PDB file of C-alpha atoms in Angstrom:
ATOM      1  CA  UNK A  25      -8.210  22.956  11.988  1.00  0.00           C
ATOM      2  CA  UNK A  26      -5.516  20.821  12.413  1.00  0.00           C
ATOM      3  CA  UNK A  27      -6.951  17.836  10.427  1.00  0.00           C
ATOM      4  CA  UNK A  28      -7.885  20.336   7.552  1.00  0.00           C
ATOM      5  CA  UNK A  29      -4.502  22.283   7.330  1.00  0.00           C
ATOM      6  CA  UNK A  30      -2.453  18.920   6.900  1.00  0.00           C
ATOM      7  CA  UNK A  31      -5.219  17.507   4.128  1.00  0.00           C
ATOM      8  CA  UNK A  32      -4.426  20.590   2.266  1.00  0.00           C
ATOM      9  CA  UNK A  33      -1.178  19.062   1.203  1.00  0.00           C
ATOM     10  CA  UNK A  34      -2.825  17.229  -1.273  1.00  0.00           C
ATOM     11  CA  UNK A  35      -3.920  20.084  -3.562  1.00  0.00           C
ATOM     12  CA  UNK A  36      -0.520  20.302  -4.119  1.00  0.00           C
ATOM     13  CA  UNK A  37       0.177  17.319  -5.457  1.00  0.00           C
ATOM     14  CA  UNK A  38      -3.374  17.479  -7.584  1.00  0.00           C
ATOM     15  CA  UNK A  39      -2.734  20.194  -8.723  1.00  0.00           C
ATOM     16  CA  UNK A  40       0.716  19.674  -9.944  1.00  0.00           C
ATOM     17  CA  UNK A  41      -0.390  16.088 -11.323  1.00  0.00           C
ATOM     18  CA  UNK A  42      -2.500  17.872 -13.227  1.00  0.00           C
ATOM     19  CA  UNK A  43      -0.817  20.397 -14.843  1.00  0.00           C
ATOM     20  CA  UNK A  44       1.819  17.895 -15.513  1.00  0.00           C
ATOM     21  CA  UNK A  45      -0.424  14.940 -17.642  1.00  0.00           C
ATOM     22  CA  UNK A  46      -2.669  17.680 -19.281  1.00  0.00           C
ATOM     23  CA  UNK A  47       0.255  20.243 -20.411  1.00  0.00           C
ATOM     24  CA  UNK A  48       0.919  18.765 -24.068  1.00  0.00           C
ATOM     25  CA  UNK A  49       0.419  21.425 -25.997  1.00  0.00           C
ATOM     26  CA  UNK A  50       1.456  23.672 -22.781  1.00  0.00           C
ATOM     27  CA  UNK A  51       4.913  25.843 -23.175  1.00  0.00           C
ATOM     28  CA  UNK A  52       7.058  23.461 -20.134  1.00  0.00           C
ATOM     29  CA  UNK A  53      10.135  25.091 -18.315  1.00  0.00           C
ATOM     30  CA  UNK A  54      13.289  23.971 -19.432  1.00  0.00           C
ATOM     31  CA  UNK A  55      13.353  21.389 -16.295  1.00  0.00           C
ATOM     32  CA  UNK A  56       9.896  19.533 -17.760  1.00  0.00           C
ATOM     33  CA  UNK A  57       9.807  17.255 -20.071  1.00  0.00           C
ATOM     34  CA  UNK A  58       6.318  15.953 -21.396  1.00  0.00           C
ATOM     35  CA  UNK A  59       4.648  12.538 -20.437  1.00  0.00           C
ATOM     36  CA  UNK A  60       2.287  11.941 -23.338  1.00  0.00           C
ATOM     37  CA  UNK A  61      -0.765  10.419 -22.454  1.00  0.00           C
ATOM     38  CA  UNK A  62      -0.464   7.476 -24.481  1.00  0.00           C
ATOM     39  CA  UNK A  63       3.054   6.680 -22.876  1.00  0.00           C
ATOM     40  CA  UNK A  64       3.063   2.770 -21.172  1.00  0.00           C
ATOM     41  CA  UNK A  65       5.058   4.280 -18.599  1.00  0.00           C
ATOM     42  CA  UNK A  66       2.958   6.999 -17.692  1.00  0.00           C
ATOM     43  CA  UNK A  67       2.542   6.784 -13.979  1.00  0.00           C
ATOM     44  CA  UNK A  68       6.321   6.148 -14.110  1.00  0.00           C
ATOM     45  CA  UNK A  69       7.267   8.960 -15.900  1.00  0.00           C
ATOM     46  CA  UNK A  70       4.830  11.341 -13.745  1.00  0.00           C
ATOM     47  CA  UNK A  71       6.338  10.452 -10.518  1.00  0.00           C
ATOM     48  CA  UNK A  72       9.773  11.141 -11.948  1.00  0.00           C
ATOM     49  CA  UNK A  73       8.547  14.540 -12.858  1.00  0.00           C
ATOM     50  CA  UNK A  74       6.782  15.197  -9.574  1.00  0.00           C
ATOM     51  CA  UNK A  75      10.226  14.725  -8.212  1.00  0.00           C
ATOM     52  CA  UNK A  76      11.119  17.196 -10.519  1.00  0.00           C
ATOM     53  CA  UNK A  77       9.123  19.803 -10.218  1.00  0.00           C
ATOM     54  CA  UNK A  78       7.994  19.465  -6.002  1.00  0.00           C
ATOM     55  CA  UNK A  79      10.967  22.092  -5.386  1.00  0.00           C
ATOM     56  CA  UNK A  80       9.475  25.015  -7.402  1.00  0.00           C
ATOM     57  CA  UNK A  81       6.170  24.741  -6.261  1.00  0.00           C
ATOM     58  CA  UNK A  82       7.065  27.185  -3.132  1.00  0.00           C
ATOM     59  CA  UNK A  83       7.395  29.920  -5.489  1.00  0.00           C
ATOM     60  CA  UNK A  84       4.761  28.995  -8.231  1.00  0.00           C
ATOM     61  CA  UNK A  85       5.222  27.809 -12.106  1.00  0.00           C
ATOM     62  CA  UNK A  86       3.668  30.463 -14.226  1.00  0.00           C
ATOM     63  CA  UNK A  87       4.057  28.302 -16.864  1.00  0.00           C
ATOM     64  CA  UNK A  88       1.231  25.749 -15.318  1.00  0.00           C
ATOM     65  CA  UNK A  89      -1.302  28.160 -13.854  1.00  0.00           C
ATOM     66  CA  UNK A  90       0.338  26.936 -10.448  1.00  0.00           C
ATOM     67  CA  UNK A  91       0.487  30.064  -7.934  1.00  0.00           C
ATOM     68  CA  UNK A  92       3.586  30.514  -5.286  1.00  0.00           C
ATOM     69  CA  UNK A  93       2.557  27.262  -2.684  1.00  0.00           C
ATOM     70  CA  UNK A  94       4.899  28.227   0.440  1.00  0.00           C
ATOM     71  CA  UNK A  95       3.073  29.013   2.272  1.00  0.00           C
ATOM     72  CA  UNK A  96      -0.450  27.630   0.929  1.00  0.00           C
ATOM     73  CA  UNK A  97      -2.961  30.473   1.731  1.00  0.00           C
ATOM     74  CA  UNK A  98      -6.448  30.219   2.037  1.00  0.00           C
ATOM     75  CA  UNK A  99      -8.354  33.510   2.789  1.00  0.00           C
ATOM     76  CA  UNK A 100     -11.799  31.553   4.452  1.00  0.00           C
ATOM     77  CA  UNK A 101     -13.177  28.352   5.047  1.00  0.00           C
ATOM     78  CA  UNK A 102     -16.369  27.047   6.912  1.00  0.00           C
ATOM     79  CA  UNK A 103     -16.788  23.605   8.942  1.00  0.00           C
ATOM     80  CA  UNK A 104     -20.277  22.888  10.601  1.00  0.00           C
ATOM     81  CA  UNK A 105     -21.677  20.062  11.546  1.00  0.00           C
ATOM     82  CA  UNK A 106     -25.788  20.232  12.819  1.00  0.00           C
ATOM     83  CA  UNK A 107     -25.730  22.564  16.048  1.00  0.00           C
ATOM     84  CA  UNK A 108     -22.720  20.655  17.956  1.00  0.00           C
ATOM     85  CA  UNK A 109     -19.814  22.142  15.775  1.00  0.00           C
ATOM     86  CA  UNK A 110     -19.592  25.282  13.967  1.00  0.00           C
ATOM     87  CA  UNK A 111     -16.370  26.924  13.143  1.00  0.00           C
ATOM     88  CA  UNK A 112     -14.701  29.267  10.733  1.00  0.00           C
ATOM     89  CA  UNK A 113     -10.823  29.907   9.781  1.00  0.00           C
ATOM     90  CA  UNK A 114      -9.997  32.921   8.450  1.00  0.00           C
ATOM     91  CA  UNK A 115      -6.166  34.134   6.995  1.00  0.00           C
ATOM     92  CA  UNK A 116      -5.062  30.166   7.046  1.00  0.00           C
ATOM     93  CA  UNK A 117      -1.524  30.023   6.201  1.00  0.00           C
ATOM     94  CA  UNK A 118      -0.276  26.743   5.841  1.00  0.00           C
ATOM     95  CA  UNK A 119       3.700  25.973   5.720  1.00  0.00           C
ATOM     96  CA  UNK A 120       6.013  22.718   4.506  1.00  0.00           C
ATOM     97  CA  UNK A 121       3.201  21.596   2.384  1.00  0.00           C
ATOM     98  CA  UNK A 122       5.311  21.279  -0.941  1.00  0.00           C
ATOM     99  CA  UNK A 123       7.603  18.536   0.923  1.00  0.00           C
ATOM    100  CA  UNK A 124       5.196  15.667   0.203  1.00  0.00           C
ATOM    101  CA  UNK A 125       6.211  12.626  -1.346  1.00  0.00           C
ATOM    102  CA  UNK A 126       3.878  10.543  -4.086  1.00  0.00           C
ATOM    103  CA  UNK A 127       4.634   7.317  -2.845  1.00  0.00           C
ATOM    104  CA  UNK A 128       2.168   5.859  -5.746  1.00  0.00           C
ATOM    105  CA  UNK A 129       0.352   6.576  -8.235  1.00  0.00           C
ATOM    106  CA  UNK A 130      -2.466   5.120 -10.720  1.00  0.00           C
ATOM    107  CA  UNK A 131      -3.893   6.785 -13.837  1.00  0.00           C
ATOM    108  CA  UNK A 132      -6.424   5.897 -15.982  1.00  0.00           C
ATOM    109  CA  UNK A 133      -7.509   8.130 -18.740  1.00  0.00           C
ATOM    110  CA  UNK A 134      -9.777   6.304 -20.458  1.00  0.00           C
ATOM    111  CA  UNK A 135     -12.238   6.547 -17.196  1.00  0.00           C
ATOM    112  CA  UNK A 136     -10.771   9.980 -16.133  1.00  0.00           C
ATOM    113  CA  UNK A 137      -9.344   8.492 -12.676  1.00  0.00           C
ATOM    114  CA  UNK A 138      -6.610   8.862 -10.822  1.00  0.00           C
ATOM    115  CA  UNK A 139      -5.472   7.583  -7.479  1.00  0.00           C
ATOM    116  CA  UNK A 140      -2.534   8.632  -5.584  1.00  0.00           C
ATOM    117  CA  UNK A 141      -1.020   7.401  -2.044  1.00  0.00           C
ATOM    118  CA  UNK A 142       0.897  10.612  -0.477  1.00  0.00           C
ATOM    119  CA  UNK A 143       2.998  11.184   2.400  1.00  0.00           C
ATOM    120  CA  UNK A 144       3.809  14.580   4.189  1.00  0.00           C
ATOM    121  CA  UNK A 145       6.130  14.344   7.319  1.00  0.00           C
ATOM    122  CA  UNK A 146       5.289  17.575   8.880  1.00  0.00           C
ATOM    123  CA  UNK A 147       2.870  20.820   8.280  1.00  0.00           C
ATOM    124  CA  UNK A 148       2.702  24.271  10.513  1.00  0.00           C
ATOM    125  CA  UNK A 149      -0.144  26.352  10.546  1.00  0.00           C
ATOM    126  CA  UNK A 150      -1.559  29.701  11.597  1.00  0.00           C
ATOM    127  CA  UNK A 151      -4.718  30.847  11.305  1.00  0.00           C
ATOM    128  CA  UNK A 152      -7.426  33.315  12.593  1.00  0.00           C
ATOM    129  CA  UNK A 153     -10.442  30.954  14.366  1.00  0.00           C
ATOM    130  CA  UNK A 154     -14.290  31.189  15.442  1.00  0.00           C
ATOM    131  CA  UNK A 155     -15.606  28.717  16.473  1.00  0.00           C
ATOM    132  CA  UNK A 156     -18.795  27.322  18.638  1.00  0.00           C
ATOM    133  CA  UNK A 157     -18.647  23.477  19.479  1.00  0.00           C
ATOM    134  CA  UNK A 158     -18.778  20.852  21.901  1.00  0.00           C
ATOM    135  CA  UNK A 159     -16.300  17.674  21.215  1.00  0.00           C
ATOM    136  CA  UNK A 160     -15.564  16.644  24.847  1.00  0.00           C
ATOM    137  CA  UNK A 161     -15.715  19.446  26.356  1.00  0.00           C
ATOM    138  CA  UNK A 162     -17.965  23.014  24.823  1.00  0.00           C
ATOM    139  CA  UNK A 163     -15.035  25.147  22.959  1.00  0.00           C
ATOM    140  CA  UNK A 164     -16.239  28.741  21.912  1.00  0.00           C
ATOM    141  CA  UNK A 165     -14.224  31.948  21.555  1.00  0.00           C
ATOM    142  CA  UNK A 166     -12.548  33.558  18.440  1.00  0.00           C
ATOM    143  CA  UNK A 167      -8.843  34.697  17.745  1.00  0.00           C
ATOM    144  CA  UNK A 168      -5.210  33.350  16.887  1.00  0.00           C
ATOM    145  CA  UNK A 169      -4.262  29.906  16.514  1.00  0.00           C
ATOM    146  CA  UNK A 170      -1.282  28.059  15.220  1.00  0.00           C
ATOM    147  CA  UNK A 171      -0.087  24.575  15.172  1.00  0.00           C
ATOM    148  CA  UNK A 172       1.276  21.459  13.508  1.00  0.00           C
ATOM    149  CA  UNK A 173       1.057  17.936  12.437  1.00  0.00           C
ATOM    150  CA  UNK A 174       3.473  15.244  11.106  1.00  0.00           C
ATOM    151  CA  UNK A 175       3.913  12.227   9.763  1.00  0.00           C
ATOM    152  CA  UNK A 176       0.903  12.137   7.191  1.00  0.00           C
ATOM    153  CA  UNK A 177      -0.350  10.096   5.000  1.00  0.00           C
ATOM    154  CA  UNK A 178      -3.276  10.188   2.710  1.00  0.00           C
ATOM    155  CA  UNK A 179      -5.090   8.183  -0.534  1.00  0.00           C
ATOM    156  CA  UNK A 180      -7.212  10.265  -2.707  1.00  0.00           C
ATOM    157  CA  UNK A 181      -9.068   9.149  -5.374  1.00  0.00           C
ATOM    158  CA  UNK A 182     -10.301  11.389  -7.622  1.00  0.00           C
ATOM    159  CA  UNK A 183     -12.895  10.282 -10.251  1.00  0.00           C
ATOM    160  CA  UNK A 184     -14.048  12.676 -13.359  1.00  0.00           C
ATOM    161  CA  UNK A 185     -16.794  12.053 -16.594  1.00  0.00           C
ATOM    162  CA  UNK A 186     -16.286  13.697 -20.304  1.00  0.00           C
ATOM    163  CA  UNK A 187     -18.517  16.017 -21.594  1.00  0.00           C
ATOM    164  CA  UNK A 188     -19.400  18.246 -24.872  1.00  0.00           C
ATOM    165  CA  UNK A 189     -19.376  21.787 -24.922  1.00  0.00           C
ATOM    166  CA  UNK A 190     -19.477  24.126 -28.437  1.00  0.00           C
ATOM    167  CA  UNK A 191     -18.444  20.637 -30.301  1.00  0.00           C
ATOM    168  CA  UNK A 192     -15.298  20.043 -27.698  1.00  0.00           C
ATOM    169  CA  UNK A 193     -14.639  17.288 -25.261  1.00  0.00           C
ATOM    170  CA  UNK A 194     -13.976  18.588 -21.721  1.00  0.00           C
ATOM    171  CA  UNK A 195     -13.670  16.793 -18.421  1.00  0.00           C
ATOM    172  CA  UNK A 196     -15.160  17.326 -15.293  1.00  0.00           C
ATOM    173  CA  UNK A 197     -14.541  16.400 -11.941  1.00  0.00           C
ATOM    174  CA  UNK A 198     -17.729  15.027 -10.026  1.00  0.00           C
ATOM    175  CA  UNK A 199     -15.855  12.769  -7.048  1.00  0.00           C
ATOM    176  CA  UNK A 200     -13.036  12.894  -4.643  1.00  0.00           C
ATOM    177  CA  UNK A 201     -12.477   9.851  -2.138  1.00  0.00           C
ATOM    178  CA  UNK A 202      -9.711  10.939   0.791  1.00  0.00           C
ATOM    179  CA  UNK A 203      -8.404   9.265   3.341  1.00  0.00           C
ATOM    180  CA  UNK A 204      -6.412  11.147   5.631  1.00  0.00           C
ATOM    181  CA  UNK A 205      -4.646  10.375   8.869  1.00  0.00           C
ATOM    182  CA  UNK A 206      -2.558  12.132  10.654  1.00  0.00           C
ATOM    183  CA  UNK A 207       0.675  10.550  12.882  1.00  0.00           C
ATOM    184  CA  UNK A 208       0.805  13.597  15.607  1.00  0.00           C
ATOM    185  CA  UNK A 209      -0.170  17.108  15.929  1.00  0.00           C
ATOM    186  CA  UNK A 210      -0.108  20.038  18.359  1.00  0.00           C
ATOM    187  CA  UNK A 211      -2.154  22.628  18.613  1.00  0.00           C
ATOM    188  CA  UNK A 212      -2.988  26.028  20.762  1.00  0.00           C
ATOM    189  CA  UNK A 213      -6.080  28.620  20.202  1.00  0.00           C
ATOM    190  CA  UNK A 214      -6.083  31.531  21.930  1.00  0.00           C
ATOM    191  CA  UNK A 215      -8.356  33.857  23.392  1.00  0.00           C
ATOM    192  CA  UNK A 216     -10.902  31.101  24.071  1.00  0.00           C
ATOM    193  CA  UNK A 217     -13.863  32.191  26.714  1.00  0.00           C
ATOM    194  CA  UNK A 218     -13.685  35.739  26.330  1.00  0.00           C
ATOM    195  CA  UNK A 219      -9.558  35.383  27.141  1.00  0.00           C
ATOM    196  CA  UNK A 220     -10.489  33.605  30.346  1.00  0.00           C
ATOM    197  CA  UNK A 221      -7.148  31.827  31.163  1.00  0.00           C
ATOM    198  CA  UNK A 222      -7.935  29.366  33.158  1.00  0.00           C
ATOM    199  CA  UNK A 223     -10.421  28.267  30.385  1.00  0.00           C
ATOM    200  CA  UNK A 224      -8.578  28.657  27.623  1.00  0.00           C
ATOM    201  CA  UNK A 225      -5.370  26.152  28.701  1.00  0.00           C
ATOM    202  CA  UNK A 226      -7.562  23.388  30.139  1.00  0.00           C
ATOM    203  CA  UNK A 227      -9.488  23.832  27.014  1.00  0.00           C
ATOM    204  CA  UNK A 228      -6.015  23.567  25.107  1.00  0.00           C
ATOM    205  CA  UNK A 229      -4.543  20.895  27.617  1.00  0.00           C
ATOM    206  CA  UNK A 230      -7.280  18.396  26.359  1.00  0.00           C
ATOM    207  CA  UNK A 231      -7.241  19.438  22.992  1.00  0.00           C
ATOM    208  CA  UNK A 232      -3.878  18.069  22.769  1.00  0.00           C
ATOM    209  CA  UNK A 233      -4.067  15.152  25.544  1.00  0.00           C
ATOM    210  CA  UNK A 234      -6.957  13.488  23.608  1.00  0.00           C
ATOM    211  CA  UNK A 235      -5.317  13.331  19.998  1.00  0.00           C
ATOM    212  CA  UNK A 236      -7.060   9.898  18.734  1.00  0.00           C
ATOM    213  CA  UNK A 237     -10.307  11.031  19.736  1.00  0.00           C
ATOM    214  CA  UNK A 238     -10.123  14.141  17.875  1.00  0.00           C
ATOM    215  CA  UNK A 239      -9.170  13.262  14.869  1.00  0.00           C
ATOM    216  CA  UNK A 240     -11.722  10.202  14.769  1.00  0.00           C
ATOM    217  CA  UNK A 241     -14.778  12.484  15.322  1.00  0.00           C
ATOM    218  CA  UNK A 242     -13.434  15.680  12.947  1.00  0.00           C
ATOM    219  CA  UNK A 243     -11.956  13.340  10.072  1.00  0.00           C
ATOM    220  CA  UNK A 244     -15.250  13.003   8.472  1.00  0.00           C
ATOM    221  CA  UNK A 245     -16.251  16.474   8.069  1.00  0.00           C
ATOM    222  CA  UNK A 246     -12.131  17.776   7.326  1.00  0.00           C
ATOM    223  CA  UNK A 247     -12.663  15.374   4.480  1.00  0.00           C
ATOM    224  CA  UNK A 248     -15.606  16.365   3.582  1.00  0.00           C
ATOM    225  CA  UNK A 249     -14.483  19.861   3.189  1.00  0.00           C
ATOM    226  CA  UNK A 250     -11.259  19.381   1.834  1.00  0.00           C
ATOM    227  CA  UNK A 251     -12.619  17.233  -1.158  1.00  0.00           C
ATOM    228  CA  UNK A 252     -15.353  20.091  -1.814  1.00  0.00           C
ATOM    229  CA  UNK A 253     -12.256  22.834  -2.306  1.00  0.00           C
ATOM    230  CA  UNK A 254     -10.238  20.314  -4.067  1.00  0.00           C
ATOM    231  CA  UNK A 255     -12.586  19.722  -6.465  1.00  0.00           C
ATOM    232  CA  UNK A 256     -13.649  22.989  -7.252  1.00  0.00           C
ATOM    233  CA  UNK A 257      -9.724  23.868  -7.631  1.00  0.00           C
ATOM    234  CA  UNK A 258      -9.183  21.250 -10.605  1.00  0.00           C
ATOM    235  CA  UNK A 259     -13.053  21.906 -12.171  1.00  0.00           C
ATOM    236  CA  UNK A 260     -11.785  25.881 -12.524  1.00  0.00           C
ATOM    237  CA  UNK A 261      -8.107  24.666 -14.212  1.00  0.00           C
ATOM    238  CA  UNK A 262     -10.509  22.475 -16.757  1.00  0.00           C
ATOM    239  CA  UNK A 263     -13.196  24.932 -17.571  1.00  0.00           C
ATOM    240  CA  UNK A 264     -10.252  26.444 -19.221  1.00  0.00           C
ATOM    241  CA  UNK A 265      -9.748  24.276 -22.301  1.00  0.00           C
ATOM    242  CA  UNK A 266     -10.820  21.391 -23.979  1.00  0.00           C
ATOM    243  CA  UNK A 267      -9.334  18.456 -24.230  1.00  0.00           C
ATOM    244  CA  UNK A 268      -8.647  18.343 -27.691  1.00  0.00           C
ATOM    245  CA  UNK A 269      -6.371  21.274 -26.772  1.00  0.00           C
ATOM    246  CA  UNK A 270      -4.248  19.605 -24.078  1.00  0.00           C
ATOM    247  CA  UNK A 271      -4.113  16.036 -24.825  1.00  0.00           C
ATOM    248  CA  UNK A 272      -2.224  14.416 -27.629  1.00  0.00           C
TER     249      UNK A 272
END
């Protein structure tokens, strides 16, 4: 849960990326001014207005379709992998995500990619957990959990294709390449083993005394489900208009 919670950082800066390139015709704040997409400086002028904007993305930008981010909430999510891992977060709450930093960026319209190098020093997390696995050692039980991670840092390349629909031109988002790794995290669940103590802080104790083993086995399936939400979070924002209606 740890891995996941800290990827989530980067639908923030998606989704503000975004809303920022395909808001032409889009009534800005005062703070916003528009980077047109046939600007030479585009990639310049969209990290200068990340900048910008990353401070009131805690309480949301009605203006851009962008809900309140602080914390990030996300009411369910599923992880499984064969019959060795099966869990399930529920009530995820996810705080400090809207202090990342785009520390590059690449756009390309023309082939409807873009490419961005992010870095997040630190995440907390809360959450309600079931889960049914063995990595090292079998983990099963359900209740509260909370944690963090920190220094974070993550490339995500996210690759779209243009399509016709009642005579418009609208974009859709078929591919999301992350990579995500994670500096440090803590984490503790509780009521593990039916609340048997003893169980549930040795399970703890090597949950958090074998870090780089951890995150090697779980960081193909966090990214795995990560890109799957991410994408269908940007494919709902461009079912809602053409392009012809956003881009100048």
């Amino acid at each position: 849960m740890n891995s996941f919670a800290s990827s989530l950082f980067v639908v923030h800066a998606l989704v503000l990326l975004i809303s920022i390139v395909d808001s032409t015709k889009t009534k800005l704040p005062d703070y916003i001014s528009k980077c047109p997409e046939k600007d030479p400086n585009l990639e310049k002028c969209v990290l200068s207005l990340i900048e910008k904007i990353r401070p009131h993305l805690a309480t949301g930008i009605p203006e851009l379709g962008v809900p309140a981010m602080e914390p990030l909430v996300i009411p369910e999510v599923h992880f499984s992998r064969g019959n060795m891992f099966k869990a399930v977060g529920k009530n995820v709450n996810v705080y400090g995500g809207t202090n990342f930093k785009v520390r590059d960026i690449k756009l390309d319209m023309q082939k409807n990619v873009f490419l961005l190098t992010i870095f997040l020093p630190k995440i907390t997390f809360d959450a309600d957990y079931d889960v049914n696995a063995q990595i090292i050692v079998p983990i099963k039980g359900r209740g509260p959990m909370n944690g963090n991670a920190t220094k974070i840092n993550a490339d995500a390349l996210l690759k779209g294709k243009r399509y016709k629909k009642e005579g418009e031109t609208y974009l859709k988002f078929i591919n999301l390449d992350l990579d995500i790794n994670i500096g440090d995290y803590n984490m503790r669940l509780r009521n593990l083993f039916n609340g048997n103590k003893a169980l549930n802080d040795n399970v703890n104790f090597i949950i958090n005394d074998n870090k780089e083993e951890l995150k090697k086995s779980l960081k193909p399936l966090v990214q795995e489900v990560i890109s799957k939400l991410i994408l269908d979070l940007v494919n709902s924002i461009f079912n809602n208009f053409s392009l012809e209606d956003v881009l100048s």
